[in-house]
PDB file of C-alpha atoms in Angstrom:
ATOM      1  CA  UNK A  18      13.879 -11.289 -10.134  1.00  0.00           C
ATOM      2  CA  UNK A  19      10.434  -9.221  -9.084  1.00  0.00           C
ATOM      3  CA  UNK A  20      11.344  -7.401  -5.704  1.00  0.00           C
ATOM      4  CA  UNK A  21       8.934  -5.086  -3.765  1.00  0.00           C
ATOM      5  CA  UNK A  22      11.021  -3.769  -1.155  1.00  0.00           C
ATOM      6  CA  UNK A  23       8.867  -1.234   1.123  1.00  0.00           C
ATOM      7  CA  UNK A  24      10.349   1.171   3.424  1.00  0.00           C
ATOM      8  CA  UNK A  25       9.716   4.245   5.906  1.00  0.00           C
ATOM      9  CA  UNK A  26       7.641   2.436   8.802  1.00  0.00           C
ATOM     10  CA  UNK A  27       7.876   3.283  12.502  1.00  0.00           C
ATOM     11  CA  UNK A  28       6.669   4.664  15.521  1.00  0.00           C
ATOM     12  CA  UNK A  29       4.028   7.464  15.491  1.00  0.00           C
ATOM     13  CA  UNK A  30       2.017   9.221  17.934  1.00  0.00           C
ATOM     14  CA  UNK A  31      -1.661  10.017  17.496  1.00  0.00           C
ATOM     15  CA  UNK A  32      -2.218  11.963  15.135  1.00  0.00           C
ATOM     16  CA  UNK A  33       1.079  11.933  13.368  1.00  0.00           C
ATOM     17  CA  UNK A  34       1.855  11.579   9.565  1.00  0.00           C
ATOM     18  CA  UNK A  35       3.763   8.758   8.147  1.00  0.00           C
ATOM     19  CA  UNK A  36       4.750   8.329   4.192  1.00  0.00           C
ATOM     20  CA  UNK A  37       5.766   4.551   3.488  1.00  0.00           C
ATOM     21  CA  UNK A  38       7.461   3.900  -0.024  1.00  0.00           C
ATOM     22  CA  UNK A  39       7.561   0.427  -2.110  1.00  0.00           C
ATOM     23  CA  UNK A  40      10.341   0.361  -4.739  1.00  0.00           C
ATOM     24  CA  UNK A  41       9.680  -2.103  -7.717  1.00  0.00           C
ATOM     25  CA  UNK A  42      11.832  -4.066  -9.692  1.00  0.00           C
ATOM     26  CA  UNK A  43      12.278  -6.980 -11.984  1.00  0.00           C
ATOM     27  CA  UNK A  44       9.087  -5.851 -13.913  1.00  0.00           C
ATOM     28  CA  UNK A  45       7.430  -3.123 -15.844  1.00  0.00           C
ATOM     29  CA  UNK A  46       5.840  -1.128 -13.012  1.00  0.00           C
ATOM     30  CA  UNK A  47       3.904   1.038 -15.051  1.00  0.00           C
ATOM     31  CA  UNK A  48       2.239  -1.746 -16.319  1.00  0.00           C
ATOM     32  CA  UNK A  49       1.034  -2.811 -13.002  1.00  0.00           C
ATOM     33  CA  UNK A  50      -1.903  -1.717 -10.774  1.00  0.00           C
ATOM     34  CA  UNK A  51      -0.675  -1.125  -7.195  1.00  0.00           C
ATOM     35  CA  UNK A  52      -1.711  -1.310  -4.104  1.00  0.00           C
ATOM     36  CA  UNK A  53      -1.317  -1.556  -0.005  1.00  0.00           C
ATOM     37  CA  UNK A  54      -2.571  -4.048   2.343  1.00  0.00           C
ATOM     38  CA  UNK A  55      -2.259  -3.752   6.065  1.00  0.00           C
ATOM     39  CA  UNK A  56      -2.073  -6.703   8.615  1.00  0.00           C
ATOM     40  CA  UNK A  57      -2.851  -6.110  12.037  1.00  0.00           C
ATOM     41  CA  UNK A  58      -1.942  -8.576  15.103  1.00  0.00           C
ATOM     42  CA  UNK A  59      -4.393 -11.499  15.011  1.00  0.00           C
ATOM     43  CA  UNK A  60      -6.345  -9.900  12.187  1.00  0.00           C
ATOM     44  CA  UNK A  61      -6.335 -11.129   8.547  1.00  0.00           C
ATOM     45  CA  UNK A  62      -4.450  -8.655   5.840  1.00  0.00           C
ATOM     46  CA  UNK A  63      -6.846  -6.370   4.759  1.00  0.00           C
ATOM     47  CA  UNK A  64      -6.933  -3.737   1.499  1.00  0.00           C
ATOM     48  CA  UNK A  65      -6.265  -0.115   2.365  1.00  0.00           C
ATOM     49  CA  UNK A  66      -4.996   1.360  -1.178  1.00  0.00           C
ATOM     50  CA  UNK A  67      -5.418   1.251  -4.580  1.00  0.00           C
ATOM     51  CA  UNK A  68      -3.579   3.046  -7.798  1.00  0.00           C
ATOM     52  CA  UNK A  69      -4.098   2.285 -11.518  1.00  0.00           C
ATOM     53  CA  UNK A  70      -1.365   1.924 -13.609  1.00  0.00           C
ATOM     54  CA  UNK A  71      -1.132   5.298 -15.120  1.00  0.00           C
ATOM     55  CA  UNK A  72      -2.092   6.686 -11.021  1.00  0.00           C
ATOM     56  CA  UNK A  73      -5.499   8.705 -12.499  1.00  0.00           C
ATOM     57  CA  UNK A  74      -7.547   6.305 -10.743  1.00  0.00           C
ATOM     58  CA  UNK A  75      -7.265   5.381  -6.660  1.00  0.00           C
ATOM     59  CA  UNK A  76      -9.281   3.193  -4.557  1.00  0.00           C
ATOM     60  CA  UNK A  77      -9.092   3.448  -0.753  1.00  0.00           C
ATOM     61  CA  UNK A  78     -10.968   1.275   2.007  1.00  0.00           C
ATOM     62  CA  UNK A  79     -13.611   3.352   3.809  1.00  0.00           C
ATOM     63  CA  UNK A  80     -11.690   3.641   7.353  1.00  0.00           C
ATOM     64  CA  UNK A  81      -8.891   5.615   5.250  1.00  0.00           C
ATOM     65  CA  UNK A  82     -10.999   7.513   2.683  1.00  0.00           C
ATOM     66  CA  UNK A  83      -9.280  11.561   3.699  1.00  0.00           C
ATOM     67  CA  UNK A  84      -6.468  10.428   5.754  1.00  0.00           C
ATOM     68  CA  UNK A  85      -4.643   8.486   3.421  1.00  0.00           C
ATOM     69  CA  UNK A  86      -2.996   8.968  -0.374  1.00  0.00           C
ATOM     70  CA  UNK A  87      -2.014   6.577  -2.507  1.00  0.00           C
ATOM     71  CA  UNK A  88       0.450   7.967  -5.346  1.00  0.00           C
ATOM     72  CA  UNK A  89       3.202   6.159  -7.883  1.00  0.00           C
ATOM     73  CA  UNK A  90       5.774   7.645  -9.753  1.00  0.00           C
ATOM     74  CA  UNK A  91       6.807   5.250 -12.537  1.00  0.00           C
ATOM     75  CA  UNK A  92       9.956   6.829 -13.431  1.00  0.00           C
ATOM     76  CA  UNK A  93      11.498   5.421 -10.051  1.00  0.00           C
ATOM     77  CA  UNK A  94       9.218   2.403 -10.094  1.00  0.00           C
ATOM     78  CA  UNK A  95       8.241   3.392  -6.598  1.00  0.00           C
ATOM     79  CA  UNK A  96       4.647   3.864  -5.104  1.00  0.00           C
ATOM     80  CA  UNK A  97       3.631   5.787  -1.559  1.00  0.00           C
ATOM     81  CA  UNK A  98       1.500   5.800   0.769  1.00  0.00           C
ATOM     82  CA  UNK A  99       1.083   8.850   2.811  1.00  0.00           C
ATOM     83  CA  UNK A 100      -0.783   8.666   6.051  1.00  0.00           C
ATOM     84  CA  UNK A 101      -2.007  11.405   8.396  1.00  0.00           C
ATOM     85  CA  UNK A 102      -4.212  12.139  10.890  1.00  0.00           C
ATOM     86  CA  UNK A 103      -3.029   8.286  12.222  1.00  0.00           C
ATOM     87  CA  UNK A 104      -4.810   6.395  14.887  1.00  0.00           C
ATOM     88  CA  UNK A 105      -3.997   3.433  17.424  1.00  0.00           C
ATOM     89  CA  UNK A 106      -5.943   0.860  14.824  1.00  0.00           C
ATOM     90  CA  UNK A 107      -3.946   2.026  11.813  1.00  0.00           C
ATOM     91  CA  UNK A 108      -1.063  -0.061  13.958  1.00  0.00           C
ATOM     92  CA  UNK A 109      -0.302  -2.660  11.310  1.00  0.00           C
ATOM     93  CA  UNK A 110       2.577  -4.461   9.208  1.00  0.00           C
ATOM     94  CA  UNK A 111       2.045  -2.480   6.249  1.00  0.00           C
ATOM     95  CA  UNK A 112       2.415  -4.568   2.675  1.00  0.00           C
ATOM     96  CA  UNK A 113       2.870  -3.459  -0.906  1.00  0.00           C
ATOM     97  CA  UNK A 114       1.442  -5.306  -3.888  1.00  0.00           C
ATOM     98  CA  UNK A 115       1.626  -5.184  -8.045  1.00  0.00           C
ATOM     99  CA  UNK A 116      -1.519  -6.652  -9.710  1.00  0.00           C
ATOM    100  CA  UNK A 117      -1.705  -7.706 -13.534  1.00  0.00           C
ATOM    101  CA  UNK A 118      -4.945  -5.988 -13.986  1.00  0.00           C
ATOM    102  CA  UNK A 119      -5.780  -1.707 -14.227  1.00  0.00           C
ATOM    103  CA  UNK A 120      -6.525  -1.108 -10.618  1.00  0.00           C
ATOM    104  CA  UNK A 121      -8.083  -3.543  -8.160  1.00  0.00           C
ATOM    105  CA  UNK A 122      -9.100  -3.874  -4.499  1.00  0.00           C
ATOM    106  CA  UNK A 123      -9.024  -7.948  -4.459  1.00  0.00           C
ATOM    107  CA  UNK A 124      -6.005  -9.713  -2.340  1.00  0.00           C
ATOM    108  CA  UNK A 125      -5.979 -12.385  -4.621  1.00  0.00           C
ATOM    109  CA  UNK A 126      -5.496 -10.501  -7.748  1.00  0.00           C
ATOM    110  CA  UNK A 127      -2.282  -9.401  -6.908  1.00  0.00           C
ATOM    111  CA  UNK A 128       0.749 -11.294  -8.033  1.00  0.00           C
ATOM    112  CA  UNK A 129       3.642  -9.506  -6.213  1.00  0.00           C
ATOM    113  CA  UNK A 130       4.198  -9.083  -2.815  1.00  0.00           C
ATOM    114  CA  UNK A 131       6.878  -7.162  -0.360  1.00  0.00           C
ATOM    115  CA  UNK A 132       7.718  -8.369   2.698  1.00  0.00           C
ATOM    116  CA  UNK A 133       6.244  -5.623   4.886  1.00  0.00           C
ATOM    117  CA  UNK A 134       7.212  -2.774   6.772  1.00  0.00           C
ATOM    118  CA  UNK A 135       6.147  -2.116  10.253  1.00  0.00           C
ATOM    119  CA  UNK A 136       3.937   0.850  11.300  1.00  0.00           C
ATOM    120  CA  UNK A 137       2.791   1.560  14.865  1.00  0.00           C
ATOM    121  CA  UNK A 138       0.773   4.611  16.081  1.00  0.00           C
ATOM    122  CA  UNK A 139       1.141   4.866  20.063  1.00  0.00           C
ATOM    123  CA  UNK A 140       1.774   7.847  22.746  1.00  0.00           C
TER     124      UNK A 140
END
């Protein structure tokens, strides 16, 4: 069956780096467009990252744009997301997705979901 397991989330100060990593399986990742989504507390998810199948094209959400990378490797069916310079408001249960289409920045596009990982920038 299609599992998105994501992993590497914690506790950061200010300023701190963070990579988080989404391994794929039960489908042909390299056939998928991938992509994060972030869900703060009593805030609706929200796109942060974007990577097309082959990972020559990226998409980011403007907050991000020079802080974070979005990168896949599809011989381990796994896609990062590497995150520096991190604030407060980047505090947020942290979601991978797969999407049937080249590369796309729409929730509702996506067809596979994990089931989060945890990231919280505090002193």
């Amino acid at each position: 069956q299609v599992q998105l397991v994501e992993s590497g989330g914690g506790l950061v100060q200010p300023g701190g780096s963070l990579t988080v990593s989404c391994a794929a399986s039960g489908f042909t990742f390299r056939s998928y467009g991938m992509g994060w989504f972030r869900q703060a507390p009593g805030k609706e998810r929200e796109f942060v990252a974007a990577i097309s199948r082959t990972g020559d094209s990226t998409l980011y959400t403007d907050p991000v744009k020079g802080r974070f990378t979005i990168s896949r490797d599809n011989a381990k069916s796994t896609v990062y997301l590497q995150m520096n310079s991190l604030k407060p408001e980047d505090t947020a249960v942290y979601y991978c997705a797969a999407s049937g289409y080249i590369i796309t920045t729409r929730e509702r596009q996506y067809a596979y979901w994990g089931q989060g990982t945890q990231v919280t920038v505090s002193s």
